[in-house]
GROMACS .gro file of N, CA and C in nm:
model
  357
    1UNK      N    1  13.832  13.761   3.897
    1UNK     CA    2  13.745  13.704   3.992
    1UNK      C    3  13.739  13.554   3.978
    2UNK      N    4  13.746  13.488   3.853
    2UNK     CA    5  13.751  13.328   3.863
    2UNK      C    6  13.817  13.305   3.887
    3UNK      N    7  13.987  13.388   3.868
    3UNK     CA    8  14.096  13.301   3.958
    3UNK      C    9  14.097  13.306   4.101
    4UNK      N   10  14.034  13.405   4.165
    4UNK     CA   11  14.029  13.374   4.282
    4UNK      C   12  13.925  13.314   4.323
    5UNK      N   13  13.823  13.275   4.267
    5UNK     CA   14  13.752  13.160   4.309
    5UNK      C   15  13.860  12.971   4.252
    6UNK      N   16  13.891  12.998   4.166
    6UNK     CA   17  13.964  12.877   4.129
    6UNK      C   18  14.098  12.876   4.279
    7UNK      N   19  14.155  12.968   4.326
    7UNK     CA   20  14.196  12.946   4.427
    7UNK      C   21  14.160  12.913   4.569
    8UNK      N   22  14.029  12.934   4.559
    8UNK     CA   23  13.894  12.890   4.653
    8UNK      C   24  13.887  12.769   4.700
    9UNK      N   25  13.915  12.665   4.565
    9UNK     CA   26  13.891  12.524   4.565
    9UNK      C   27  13.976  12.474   4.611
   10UNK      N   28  14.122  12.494   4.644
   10UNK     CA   29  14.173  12.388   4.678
   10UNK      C   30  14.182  12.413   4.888
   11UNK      N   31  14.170  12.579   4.897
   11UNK     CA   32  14.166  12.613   5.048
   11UNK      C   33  14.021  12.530   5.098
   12UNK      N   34  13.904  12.550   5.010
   12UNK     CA   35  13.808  12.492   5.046
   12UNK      C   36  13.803  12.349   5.058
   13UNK      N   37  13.880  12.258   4.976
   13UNK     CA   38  13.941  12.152   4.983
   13UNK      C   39  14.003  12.105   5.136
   14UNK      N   40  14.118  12.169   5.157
   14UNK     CA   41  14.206  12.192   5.280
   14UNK      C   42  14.120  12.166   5.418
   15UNK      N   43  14.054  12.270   5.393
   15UNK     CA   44  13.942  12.294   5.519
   15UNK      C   45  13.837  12.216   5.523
   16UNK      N   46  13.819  12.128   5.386
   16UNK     CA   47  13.739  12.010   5.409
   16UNK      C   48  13.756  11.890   5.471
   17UNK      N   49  13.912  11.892   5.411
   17UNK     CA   50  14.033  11.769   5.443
   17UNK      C   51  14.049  11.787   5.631
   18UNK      N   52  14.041  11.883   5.639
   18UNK     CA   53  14.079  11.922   5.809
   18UNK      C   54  13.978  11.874   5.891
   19UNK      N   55  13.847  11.986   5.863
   19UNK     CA   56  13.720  11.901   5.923
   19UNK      C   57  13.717  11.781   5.939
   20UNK      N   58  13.770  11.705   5.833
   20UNK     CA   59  13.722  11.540   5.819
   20UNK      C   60  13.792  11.518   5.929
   21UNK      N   61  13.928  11.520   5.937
   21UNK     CA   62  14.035  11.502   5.980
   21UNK      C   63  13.953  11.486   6.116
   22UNK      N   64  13.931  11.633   6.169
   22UNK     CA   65  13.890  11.668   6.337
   22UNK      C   66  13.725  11.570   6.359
   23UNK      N   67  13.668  11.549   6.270
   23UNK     CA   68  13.567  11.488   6.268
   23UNK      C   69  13.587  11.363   6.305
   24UNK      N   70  13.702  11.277   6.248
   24UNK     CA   71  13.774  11.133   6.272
   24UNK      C   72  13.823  11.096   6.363
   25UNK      N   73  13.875  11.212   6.414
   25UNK     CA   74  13.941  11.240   6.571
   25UNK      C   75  13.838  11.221   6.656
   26UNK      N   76  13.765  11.347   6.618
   26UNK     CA   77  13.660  11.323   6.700
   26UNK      C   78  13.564  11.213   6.738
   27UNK      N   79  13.580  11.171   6.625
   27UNK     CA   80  13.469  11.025   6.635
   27UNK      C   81  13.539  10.956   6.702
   28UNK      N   82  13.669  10.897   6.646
   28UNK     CA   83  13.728  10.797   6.759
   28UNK      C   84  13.740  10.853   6.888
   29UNK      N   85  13.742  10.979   6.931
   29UNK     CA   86  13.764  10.977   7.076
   29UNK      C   87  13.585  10.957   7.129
   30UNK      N   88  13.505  10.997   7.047
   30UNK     CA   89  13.378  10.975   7.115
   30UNK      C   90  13.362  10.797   7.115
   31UNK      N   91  13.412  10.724   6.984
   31UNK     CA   92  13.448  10.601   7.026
   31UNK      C   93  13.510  10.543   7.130
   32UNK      N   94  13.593  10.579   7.157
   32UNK     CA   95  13.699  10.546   7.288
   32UNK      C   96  13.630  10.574   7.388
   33UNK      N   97  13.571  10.663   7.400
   33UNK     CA   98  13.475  10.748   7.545
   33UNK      C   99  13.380  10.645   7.515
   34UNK      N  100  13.287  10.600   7.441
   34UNK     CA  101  13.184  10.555   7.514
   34UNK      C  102  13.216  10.387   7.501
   35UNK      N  103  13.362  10.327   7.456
   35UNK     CA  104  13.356  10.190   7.467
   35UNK      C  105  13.421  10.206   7.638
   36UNK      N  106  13.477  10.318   7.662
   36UNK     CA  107  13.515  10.321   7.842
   36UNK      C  108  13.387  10.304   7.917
   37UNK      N  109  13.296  10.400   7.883
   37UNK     CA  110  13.158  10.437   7.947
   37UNK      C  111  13.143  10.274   7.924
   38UNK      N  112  13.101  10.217   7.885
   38UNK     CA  113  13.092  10.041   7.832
   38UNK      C  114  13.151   9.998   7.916
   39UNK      N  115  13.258  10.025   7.922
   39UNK     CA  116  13.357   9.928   8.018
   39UNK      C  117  13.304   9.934   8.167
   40UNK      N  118  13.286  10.086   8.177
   40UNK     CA  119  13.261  10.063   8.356
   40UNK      C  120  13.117  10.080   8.365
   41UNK      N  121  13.070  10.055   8.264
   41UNK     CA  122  12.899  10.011   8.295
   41UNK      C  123  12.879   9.876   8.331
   42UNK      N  124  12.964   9.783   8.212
   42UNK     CA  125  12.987   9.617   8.273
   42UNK      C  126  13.026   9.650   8.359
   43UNK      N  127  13.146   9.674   8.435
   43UNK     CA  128  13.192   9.668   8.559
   43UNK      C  129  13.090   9.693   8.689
   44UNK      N  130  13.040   9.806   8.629
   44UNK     CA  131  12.952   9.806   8.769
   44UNK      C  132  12.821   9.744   8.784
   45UNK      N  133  12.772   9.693   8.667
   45UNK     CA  134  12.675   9.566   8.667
   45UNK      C  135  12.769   9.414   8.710
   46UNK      N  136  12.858   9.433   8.653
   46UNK     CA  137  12.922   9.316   8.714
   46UNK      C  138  12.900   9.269   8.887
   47UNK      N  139  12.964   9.402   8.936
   47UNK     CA  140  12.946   9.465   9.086
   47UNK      C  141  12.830   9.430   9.162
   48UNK      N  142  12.710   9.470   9.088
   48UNK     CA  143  12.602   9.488   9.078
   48UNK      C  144  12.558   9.345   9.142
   49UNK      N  145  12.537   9.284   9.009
   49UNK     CA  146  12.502   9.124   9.013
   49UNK      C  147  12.572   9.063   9.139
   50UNK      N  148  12.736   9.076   9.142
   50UNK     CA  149  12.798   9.032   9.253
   50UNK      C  150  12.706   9.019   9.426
   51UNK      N  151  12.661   9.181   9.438
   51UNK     CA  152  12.626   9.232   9.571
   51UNK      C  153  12.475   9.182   9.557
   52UNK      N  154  12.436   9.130   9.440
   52UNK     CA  155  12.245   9.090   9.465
   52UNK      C  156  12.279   8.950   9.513
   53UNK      N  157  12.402   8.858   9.402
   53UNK     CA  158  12.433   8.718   9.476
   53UNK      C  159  12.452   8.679   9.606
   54UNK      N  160  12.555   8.815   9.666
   54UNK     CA  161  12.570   8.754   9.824
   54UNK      C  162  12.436   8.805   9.902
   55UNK      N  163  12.381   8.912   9.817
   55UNK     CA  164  12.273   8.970   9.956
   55UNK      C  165  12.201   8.827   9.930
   56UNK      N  166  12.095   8.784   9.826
   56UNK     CA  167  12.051   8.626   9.811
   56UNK      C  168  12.072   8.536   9.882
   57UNK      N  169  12.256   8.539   9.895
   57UNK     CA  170  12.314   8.385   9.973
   57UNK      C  171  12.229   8.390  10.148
   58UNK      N  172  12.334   8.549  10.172
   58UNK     CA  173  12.278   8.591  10.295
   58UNK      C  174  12.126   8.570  10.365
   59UNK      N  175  12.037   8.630  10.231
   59UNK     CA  176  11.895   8.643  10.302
   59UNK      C  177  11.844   8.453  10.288
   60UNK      N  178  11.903   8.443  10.204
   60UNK     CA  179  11.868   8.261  10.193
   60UNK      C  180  11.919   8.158  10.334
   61UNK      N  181  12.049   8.217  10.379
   61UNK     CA  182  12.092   8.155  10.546
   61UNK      C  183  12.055   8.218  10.657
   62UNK      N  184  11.965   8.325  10.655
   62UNK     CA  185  11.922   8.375  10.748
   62UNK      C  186  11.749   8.308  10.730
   63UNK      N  187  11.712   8.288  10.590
   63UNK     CA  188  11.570   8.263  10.593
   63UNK      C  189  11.582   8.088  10.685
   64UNK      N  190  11.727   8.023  10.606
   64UNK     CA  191  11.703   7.879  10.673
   64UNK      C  192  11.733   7.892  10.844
   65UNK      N  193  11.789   7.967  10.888
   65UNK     CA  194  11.834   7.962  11.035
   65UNK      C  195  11.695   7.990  11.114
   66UNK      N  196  11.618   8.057  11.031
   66UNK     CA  197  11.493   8.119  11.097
   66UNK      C  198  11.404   7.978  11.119
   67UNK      N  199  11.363   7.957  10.985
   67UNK     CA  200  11.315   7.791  10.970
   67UNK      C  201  11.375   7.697  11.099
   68UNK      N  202  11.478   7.688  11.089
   68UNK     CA  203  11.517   7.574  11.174
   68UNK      C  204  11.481   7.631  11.318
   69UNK      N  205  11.487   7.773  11.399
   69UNK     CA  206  11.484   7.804  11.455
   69UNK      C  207  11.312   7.800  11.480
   70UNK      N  208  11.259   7.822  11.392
   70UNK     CA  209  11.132   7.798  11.419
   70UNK      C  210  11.034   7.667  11.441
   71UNK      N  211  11.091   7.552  11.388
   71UNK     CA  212  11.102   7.391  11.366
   71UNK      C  213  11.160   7.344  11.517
   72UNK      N  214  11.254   7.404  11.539
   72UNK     CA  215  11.279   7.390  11.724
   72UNK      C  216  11.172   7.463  11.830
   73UNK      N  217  11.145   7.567  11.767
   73UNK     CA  218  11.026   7.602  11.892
   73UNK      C  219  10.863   7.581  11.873
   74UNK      N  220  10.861   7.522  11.782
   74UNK     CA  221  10.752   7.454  11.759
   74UNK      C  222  10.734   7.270  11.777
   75UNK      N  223  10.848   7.214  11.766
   75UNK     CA  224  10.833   7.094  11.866
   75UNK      C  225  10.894   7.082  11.989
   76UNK      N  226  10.943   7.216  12.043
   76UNK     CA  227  10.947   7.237  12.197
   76UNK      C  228  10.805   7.257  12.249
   77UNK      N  229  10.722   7.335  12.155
   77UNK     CA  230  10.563   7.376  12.187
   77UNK      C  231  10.488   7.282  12.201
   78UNK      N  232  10.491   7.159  12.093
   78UNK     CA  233  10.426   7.029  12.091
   78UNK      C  234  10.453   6.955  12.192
   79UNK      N  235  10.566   6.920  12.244
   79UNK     CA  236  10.630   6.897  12.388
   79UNK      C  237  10.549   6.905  12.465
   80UNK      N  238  10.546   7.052  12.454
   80UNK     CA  239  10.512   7.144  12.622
   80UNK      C  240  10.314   7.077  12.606
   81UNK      N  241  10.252   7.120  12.524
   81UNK     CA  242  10.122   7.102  12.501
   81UNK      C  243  10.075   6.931  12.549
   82UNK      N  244  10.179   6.851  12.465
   82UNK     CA  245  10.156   6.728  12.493
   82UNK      C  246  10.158   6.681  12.642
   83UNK      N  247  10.271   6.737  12.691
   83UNK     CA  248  10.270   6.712  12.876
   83UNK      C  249  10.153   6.759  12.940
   84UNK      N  250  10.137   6.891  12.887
   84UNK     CA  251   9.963   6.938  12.941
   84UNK      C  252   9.840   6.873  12.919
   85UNK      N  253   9.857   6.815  12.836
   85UNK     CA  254   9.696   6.709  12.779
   85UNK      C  255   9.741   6.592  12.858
   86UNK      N  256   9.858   6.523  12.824
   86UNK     CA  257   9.886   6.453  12.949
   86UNK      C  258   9.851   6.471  13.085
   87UNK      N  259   9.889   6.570  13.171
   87UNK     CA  260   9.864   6.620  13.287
   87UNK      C  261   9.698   6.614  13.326
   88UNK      N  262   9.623   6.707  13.208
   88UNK     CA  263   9.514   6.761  13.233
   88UNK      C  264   9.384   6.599  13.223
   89UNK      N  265   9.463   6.491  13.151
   89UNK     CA  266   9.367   6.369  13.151
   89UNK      C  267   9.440   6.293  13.249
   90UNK      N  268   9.560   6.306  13.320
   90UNK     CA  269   9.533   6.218  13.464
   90UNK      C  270   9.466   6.334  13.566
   91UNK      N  271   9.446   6.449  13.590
   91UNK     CA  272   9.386   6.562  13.672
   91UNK      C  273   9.239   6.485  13.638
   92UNK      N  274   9.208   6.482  13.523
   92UNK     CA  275   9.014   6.449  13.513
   92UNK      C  276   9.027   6.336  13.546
   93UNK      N  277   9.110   6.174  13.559
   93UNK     CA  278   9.105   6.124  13.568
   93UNK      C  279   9.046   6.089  13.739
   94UNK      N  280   9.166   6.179  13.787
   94UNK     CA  281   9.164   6.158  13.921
   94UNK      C  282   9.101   6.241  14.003
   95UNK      N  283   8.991   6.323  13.940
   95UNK     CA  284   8.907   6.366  13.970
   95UNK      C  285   8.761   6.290  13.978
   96UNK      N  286   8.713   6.236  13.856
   96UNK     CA  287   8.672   6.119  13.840
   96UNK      C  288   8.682   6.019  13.959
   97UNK      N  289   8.779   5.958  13.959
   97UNK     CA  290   8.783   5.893  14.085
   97UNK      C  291   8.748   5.898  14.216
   98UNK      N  292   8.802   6.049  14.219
   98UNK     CA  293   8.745   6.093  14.332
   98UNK      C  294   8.600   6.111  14.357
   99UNK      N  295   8.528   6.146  14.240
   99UNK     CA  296   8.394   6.202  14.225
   99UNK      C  297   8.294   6.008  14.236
  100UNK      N  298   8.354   5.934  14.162
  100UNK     CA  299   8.328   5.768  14.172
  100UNK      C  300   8.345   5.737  14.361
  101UNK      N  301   8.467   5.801  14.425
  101UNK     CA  302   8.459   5.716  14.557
  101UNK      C  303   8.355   5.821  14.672
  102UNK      N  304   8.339   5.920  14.625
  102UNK     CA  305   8.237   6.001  14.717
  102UNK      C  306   8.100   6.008  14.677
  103UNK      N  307   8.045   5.881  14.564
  103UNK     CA  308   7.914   5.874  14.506
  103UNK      C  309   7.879   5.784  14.589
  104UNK      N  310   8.029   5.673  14.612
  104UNK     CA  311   7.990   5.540  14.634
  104UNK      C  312   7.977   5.540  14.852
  105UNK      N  313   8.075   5.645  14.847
  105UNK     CA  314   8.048   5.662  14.989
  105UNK      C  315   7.905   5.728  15.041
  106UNK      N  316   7.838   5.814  15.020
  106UNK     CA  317   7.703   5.853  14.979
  106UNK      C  318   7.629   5.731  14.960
  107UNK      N  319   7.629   5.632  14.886
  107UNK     CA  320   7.576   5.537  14.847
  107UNK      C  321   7.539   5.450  14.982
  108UNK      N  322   7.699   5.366  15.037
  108UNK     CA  323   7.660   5.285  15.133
  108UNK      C  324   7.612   5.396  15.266
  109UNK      N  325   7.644   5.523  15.284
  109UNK     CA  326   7.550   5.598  15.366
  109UNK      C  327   7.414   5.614  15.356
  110UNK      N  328   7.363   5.594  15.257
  110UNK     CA  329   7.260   5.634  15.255
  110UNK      C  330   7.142   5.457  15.275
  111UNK      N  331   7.268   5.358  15.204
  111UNK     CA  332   7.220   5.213  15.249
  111UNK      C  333   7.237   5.183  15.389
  112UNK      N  334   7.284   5.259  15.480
  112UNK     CA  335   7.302   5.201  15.570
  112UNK      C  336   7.174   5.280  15.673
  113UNK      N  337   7.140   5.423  15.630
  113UNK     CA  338   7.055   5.482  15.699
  113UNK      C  339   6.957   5.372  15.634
  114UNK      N  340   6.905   5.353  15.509
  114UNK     CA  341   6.796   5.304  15.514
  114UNK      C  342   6.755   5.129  15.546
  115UNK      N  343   6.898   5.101  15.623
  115UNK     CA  344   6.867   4.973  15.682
  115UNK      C  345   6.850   4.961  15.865
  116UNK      N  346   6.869   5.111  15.889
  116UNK     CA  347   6.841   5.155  15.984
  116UNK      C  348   6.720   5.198  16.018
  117UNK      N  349   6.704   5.276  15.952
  117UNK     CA  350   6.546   5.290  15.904
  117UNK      C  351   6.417   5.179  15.856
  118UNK      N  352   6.490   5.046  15.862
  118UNK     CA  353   6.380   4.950  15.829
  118UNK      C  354   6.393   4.885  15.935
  119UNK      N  355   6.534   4.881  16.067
  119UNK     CA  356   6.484   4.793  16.137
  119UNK      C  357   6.409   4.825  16.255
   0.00000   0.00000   0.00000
């Protein structure tokens, strides 16, 4: 019985030597697998970053086109407003006037009845 345990040791040996062996294997391929997994994880963060830069560029020339677009219709508005305050103070103006020459006509009518009335 001890010699066949003394023959034990070196199969048990063998099969230790093997394990390791498949264990080493194994490791490097789980190495290899996850420096790939690595690889196309940068890659697709790479990607990633790429498609946030142009969406950025994009939403950044659409935000300025808007701006400018909005900077044009807002001193087209000031324009338009300014001609109206314009407009609307020669309208009172010349309303005014009008309201000044039909006080004053009233006026010498009413001087003239009462110089009629005195003589």
């Amino acid at each position: 019985m001890t010699r066949n345990r003394i023959l034990l040791i070196p199969a048990a040996a063998a099969l230790a030597l093997a394990l390791g062996a498949c264990d080493n294997s194994s490791r490097e391929e789980a190495r290899a697998e996850a420096a790939a997994a690595g690889d196309h994880a940068a890659a697709a963060g790479e990607h990633a970053a790429a498609a946030t830069r142009e969406a950025a560029s994009s939403a950044a020339d659409a935000t300025r086109e808007a701006a400018a677009d909005a900077e044009v219709h807002a001193r087209e508005a000031g324009q338009r407003a300014e001609a109206a305050t314009r407009e609307a103070a020669a309208d009172a103006a010349e309303a005014t006037a009008n309201a000044a020459d039909a006080t004053a006509d009233k006026a010498r009518e009413a001087a003239a009845d009462a110089r009629t009335d005195n003589d």
